[in-house]
Structures are given as structure tokens and as C-alpha cells.
XYZ file of C-alpha atoms in Angstrom:
343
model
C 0.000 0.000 0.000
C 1.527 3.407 -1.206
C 2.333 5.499 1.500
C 0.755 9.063 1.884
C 4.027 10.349 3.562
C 6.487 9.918 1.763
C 6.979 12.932 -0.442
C 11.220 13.572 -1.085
C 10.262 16.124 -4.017
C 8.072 18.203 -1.359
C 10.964 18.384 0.730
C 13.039 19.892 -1.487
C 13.282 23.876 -2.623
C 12.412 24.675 -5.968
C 16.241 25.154 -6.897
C 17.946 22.438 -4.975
C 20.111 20.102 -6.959
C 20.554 16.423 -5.511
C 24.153 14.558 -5.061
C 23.134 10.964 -4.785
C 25.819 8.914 -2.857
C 27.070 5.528 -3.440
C 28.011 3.454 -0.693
C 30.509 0.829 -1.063
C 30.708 -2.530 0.817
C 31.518 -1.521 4.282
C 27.806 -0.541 4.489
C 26.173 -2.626 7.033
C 22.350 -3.491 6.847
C 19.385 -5.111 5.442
C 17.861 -3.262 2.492
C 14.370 -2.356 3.409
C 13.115 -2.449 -0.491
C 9.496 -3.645 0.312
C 9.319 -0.400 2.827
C 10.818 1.219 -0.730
C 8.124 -0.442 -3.109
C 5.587 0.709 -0.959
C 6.128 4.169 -1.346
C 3.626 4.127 -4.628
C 2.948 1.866 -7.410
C 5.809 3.334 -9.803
C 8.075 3.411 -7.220
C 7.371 -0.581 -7.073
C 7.450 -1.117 -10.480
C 10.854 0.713 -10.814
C 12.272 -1.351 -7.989
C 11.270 -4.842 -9.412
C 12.440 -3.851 -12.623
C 15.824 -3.246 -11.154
C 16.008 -6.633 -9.169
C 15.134 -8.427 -12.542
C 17.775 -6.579 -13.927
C 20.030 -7.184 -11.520
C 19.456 -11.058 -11.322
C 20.147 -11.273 -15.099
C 23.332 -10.332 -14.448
C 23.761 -13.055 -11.659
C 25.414 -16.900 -12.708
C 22.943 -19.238 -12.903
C 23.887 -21.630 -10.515
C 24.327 -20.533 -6.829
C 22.333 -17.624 -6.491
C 19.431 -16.801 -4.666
C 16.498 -14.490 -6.454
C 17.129 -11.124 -5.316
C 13.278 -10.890 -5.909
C 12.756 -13.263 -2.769
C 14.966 -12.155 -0.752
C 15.049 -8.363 -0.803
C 11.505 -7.772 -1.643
C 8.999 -11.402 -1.299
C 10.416 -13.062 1.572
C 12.986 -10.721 3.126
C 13.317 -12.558 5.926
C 15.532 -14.345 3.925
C 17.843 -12.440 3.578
C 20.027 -12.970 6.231
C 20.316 -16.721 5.574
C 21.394 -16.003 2.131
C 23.497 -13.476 2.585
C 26.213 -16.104 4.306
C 26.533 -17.281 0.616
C 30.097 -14.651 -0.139
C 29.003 -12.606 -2.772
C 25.297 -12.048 -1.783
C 25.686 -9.176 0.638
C 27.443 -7.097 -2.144
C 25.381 -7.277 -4.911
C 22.078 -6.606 -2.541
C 23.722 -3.668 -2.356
C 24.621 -2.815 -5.781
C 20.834 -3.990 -6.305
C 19.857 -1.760 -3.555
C 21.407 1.643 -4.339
C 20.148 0.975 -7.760
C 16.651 0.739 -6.763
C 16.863 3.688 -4.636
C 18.004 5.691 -7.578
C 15.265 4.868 -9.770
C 12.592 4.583 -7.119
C 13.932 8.305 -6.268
C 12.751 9.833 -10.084
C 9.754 7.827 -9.800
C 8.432 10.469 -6.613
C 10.513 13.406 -8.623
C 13.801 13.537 -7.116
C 16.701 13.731 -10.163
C 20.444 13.213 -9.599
C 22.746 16.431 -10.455
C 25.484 14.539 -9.575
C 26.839 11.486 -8.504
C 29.524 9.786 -6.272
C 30.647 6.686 -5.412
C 32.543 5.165 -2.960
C 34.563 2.748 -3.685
C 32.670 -0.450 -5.122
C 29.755 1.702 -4.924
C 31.511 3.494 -8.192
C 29.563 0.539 -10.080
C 26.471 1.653 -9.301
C 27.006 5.240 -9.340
C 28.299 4.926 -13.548
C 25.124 2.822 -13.977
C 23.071 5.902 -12.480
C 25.397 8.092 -14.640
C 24.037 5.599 -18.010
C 27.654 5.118 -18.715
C 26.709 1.399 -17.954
C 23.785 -1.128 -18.219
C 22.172 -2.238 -14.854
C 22.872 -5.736 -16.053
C 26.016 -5.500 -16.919
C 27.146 -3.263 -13.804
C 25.721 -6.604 -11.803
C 27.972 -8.415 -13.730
C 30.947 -6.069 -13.198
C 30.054 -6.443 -9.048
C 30.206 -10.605 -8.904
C 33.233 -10.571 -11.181
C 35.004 -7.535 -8.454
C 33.747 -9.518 -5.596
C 35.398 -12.892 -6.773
C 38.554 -11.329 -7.741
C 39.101 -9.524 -4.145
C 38.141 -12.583 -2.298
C 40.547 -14.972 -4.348
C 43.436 -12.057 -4.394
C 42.909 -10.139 -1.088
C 41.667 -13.070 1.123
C 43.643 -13.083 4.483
C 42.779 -9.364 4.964
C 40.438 -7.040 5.774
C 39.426 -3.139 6.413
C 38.505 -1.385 10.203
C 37.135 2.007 10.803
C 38.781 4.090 13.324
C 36.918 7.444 14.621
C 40.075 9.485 13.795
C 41.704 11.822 11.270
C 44.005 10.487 8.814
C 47.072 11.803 10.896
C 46.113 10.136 14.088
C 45.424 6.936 12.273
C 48.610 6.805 10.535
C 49.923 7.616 14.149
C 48.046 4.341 15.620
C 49.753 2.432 12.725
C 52.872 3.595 13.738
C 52.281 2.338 17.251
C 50.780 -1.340 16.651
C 53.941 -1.568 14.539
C 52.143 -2.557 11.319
C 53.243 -1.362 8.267
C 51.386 -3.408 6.706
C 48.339 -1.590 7.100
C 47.549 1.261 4.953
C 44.504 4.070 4.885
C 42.688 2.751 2.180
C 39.716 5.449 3.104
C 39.378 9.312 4.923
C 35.347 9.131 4.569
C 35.129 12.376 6.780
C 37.465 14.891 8.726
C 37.405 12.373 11.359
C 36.271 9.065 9.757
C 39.221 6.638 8.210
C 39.274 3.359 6.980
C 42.507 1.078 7.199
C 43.041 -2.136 5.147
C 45.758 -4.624 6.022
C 46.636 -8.323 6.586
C 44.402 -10.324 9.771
C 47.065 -10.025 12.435
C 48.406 -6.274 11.744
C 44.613 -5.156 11.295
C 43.722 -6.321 14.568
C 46.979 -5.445 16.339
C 45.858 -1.633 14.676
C 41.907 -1.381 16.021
C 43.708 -2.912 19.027
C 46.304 -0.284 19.921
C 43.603 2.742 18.366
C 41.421 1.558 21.292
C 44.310 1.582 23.797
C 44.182 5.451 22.808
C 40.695 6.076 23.514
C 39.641 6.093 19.889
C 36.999 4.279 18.580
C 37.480 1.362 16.219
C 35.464 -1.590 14.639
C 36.335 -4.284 11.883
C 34.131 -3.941 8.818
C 32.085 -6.745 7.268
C 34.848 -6.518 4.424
C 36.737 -10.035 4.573
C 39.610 -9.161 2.020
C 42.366 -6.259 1.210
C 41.143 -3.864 -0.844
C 42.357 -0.439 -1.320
C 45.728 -1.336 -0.603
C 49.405 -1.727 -2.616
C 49.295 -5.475 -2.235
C 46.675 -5.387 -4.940
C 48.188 -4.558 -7.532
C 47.801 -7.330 -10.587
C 44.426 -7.728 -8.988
C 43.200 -4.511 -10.700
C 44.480 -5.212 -14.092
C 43.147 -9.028 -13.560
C 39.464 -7.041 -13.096
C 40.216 -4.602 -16.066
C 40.613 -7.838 -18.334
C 37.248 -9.081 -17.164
C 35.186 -6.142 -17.377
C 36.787 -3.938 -20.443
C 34.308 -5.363 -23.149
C 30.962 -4.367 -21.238
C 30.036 -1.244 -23.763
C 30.658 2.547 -22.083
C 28.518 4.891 -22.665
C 28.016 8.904 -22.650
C 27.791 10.119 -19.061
C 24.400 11.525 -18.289
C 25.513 13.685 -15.511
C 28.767 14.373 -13.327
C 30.248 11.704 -11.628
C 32.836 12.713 -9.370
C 35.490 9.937 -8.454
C 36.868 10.288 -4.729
C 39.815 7.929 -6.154
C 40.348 10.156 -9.004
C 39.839 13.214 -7.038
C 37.885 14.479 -10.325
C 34.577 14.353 -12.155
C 35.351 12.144 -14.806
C 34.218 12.806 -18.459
C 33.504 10.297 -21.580
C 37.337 10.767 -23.269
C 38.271 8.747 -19.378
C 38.506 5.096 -19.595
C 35.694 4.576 -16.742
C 36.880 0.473 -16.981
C 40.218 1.429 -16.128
C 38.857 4.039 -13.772
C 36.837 1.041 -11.596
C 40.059 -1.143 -11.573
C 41.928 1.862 -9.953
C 39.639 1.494 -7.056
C 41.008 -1.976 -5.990
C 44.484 -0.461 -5.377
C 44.340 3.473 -4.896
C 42.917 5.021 -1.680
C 39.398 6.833 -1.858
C 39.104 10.606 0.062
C 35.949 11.184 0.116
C 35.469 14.700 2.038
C 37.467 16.296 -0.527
C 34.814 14.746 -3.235
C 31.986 16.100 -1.401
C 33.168 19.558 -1.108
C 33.643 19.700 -4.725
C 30.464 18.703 -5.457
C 28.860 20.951 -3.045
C 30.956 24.114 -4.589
C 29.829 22.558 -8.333
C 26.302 23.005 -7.073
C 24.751 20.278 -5.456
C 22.984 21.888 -2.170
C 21.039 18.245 -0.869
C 22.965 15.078 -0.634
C 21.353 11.771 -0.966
C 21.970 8.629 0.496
C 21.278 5.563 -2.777
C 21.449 2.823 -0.397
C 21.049 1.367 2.723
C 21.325 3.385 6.079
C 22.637 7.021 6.115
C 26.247 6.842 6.499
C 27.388 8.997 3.545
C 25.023 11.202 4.487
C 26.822 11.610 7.636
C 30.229 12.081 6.109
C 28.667 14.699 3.952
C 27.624 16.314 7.282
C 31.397 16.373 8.313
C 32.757 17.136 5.552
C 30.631 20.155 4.467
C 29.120 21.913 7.398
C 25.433 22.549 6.951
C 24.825 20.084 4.416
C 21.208 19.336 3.926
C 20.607 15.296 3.856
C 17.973 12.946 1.990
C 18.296 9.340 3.345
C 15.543 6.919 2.175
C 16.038 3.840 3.165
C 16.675 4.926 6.441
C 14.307 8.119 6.805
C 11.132 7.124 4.885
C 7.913 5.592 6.852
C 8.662 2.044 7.048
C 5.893 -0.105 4.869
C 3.503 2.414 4.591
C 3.703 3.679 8.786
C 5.978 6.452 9.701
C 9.079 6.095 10.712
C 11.936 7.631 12.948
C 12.286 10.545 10.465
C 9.149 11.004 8.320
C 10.365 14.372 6.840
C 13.003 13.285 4.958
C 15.577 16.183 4.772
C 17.727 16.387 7.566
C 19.909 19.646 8.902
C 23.709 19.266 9.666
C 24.650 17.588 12.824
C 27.266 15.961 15.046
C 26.912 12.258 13.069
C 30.294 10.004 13.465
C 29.180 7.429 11.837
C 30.600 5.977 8.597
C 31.738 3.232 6.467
């Protein structure tokens, strides 16, 4: 049953211009697309359209129906998302649907970023790529960081890059890196089991906060290099197309443009470190005056927060009324505030 509330467009000013964010695989969460779908009948359509897409774009053997499990039965979800692989391209699937389901109620992109993986799905808004084949680009990434960056994995620490090259320093790990800065105060590290841990260890012998992400391989990091060209070779024959609208790579540190080699540009991501807050101010200072969460939960919007003081939020999946019933935040703009969270 549509619900009545939910009205993003009406909480927007006539002259606003939308960044819609990306997350990448850090994101933690299960995609609420039914409490999506139910937000009006072409918001539903647009949704299952994507899943279908989506699945097409899934081997044959092995997979569960996104259909079922993020939208029928999502109760599912859980159980299948044990099967590696799963948990990843939900997401893809999700931020995807949000995007659509988002022009459905009359909210347009001006811009888009991605971070990290979430790159994928921010070219697909972009129409640089097909859904179908961005799906396939995400299980060919995900089976090419498990097989070449298994024995690793990434941790958030609730510090600025500085401090957290300072923790490094003290665990006595140079084999972790900062793979991410999401915010002023928000960095991700990536590194092998036993130096990660001996890093979130000695960050929370300083008081700062630290957590292991639901990342199980290296990724942003100098060990994987041959890993990127291994995904370039795999992925370099899905057709590019004209970019719709800016996409602004936090890897890059640029929007790119059609002359860029946006194949080459997603393989980059597997090796070079993403800085995000440096993204967002750009796009704020291009134009874009709401940013907007396409995916689960509302971490980007809270590095957006950080990163540009008095940045103006849209978070669906986390701030729209829940199947038709209202939910924590029914308005769905947000003001600035004091968020740490990120991923």
C-alpha cells in the first residue's frame, strides 16, 4: 500500500540540486526495499524492474532471487546473505533501486559519487553502464578480491588520517595502509588479519573508537596490484557509454568525463585510496545543495555532514515511513549535525 508520507520532491526547494551517494561494501544493513516499493505503485514497479535486472546479471547456478529475498520473503535475507558474494550485490541492487525509485516520486540526480565499489552503481546511475552489466561487473570484483585479497580485511577508526597513521605507527604494522578518509574524522585502514587487529587494538588503547568492517579481504591497498588489471581484463568489453551527468570519483579526485577510460577508472579502485570529504566539497561548490543517500542506512550522508558543514541530507532507506507507517524521520531532509558514523 503506497504510503501518503512519503513525499522527497516536497521536501526539497524549488532550486535544490541532488548529489546521490554511493556506498561501497563496508555498508552494514538489510535493504528495506518492500518499505521502498511501498512508497507508490511506480516506485514498485521501478524497484522490481531493477532486481530483474540485476538477477540477469547473476550466474545461474548458486544464487538466490534477489526478488525473494530483498523484496517477497525478506526474511531471507540474512540466511542467504552467508553465501560470499550475496551481501554485495544486494547492495549494488539496492542503491540501484533507490536511484530509480527516487525519479519515480521526482527527485533527479545532479550529480553522482561513489565510494569505492559503490563506483559501479554510481556509472550505472550516470548511463555510462547497463544495470545488467554493472551486476555483472560487481560478482566478477567480488570474486577477484576474495581470491586475491583473502587473508585481509578493512577497520574504521573514529580518527583523522594523521592520528590513524599515528596508531599504525604504534601497533607496529606497516602493513596496514589508509585505504579510506570518509570524513574529517572518519578513516578506513586495510591490512593483513594479524596487523589489522593489532591496529583497532592499539587505536582503542588510545581512547579512539574502532570496529572491523564486514569486508573479509584487502582492498584499497598496494598489495593489490595485478588484482586490478586481472578485473580490467574481465570487465573492459561491457560497452561505455556517454555520461548523463557528473560523476565525481573520490579515487580520481575528479569528475570524470567520456574521453576517461571509466573500466580502467573502476580497476583503480582496488588499489588506490578513496578521500571522500574532498569529493563532497567539490560537489557541493559545483552546485549540489542536498545530498542523498542511494542505499542502505545514512552513512554517507553523515560524512557529507562532516565534511561540508550545513549540508542538507535525503536518506531513504533509512528516513522514509517504514511499509507504509511512519518512521523515525518522516520528513526526509535532515539539517547538519554531530553524526560520526561511517563506512
Amino acid at each position: 500500500m503506497p504510503s501518503s508520507r512519503f513525499r522527497p520532491a516536497g521536501e526539497l526547494k524549488p532550486d535544490d540540486i541532488c548529489a546521490f551517494l554511493f556506498p561501497g561494501t563496508g555498508s552494514a544493513g538489510v535493504p528495506d526495499l518492500p518499505g521502498l516499493a511501498a512508497t507508490g505503485r511506480a516506485a514498485a514497479r521501478a524497484v522490481g524492474d531493477v532486481l530483474d535486472a540485476v538477477q540477469e546479471g547473476l550466474p545461474r547456478p548458486g544464487w538466490p532471487s534477489l526478488r525473494s529475498i530483498l523484496l517477497e520473503e525478506p526474511a531471507e535475507y540474512r540466511a542467504a546473505a552467508r553465501t560470499p558474494g550475496v551481501a554485495q550485490l544486494a547492495s549494488y541492487a539496492a542503491s540501484v533501486a533507490v536511484d530509480r525509485a527516487l525519479r519515480t516520486h521526482g527527485v533527479h540526480p545532479g550529480f553522482a559519487v561513489g565510494q569505492s565499489f559503490g563506483e559501479i552503481a554510481a556509472l550505472v546511475c550516470a548511463g555510462a553502464f547497463a544495470i545488467t552489466d554493472g551486476a555483472r561487473m560487481a560478482v566478477s570484483v567480488v570474486g577477484v578480491l576474495a581470491r586475491r585479497g583473502g587473508g585481509g580485511g578493512m577497520g574504521l577508526l573514529e580518527a583523522g588520517e594523521d592520528d590513524a597513521r599515528a596508531v599504525i605507527e604504534t601497533a607496529g604494522a606497516p602493513e596496514v595502509v589508509v585505504a579510506c578518509l570518509n570524513a574529517p574524522s572518519v578513516t578506513v585502514v586495510s591490512g593483513p588479519e594479524k596487523p589489522l587487529e593489532a591496529v583497532l587494538d592499539a587505536a582503542r588503547g588510545r581512547g579512539v573508537n574502532a570496529v572491523r568492517l564486514a569486508v573479509p579481504y584487502l582492498s584499497h591497498h598496494p598489495a593489490m596490484a595485478g588484482a586490478d588489471d586481472e578485473w580490467y581484463a574481465m570487465i573492459r568489453g561491457f560497452p561505455q557509454r556517454p555520461l548523463e551527468l557528473p560523476v565525481h570519483s573520490p579515487v580520481r579526485g575528479r569528475a570524470y568525463h567520456d574521453g576517461d577510460d571509466l573500466h580502467r577508472a573502476l580497476a583503480d579502485c582496488i588499489v588506490r585510496p578513496v578521500r571522500l570529504p574532498d569529493t563532497l566539497r567539490a560537489v557541493h561548490e559545483a552546485g549540489a545543495t542536498v545530498f542523498t543517500e542511494a542505499g542502505t542506512g545514512n552513512a554517507l550522508c553523515q560524512c557529507a555532514r562532516l565534511a561540508v558543514p550545513g549540508a542538507r541530507t535525503l536518506a531513504p532507506l533509512r528516513d522514509h515511513p517504514r511499509h507504509g507507517l511512519t518512521g523515525k524521520a518522516a520528513s526526509g531532509i535532515t539539517p547538519a549535525r554531530d553524526g560520526r558514523d561511517g563506512s
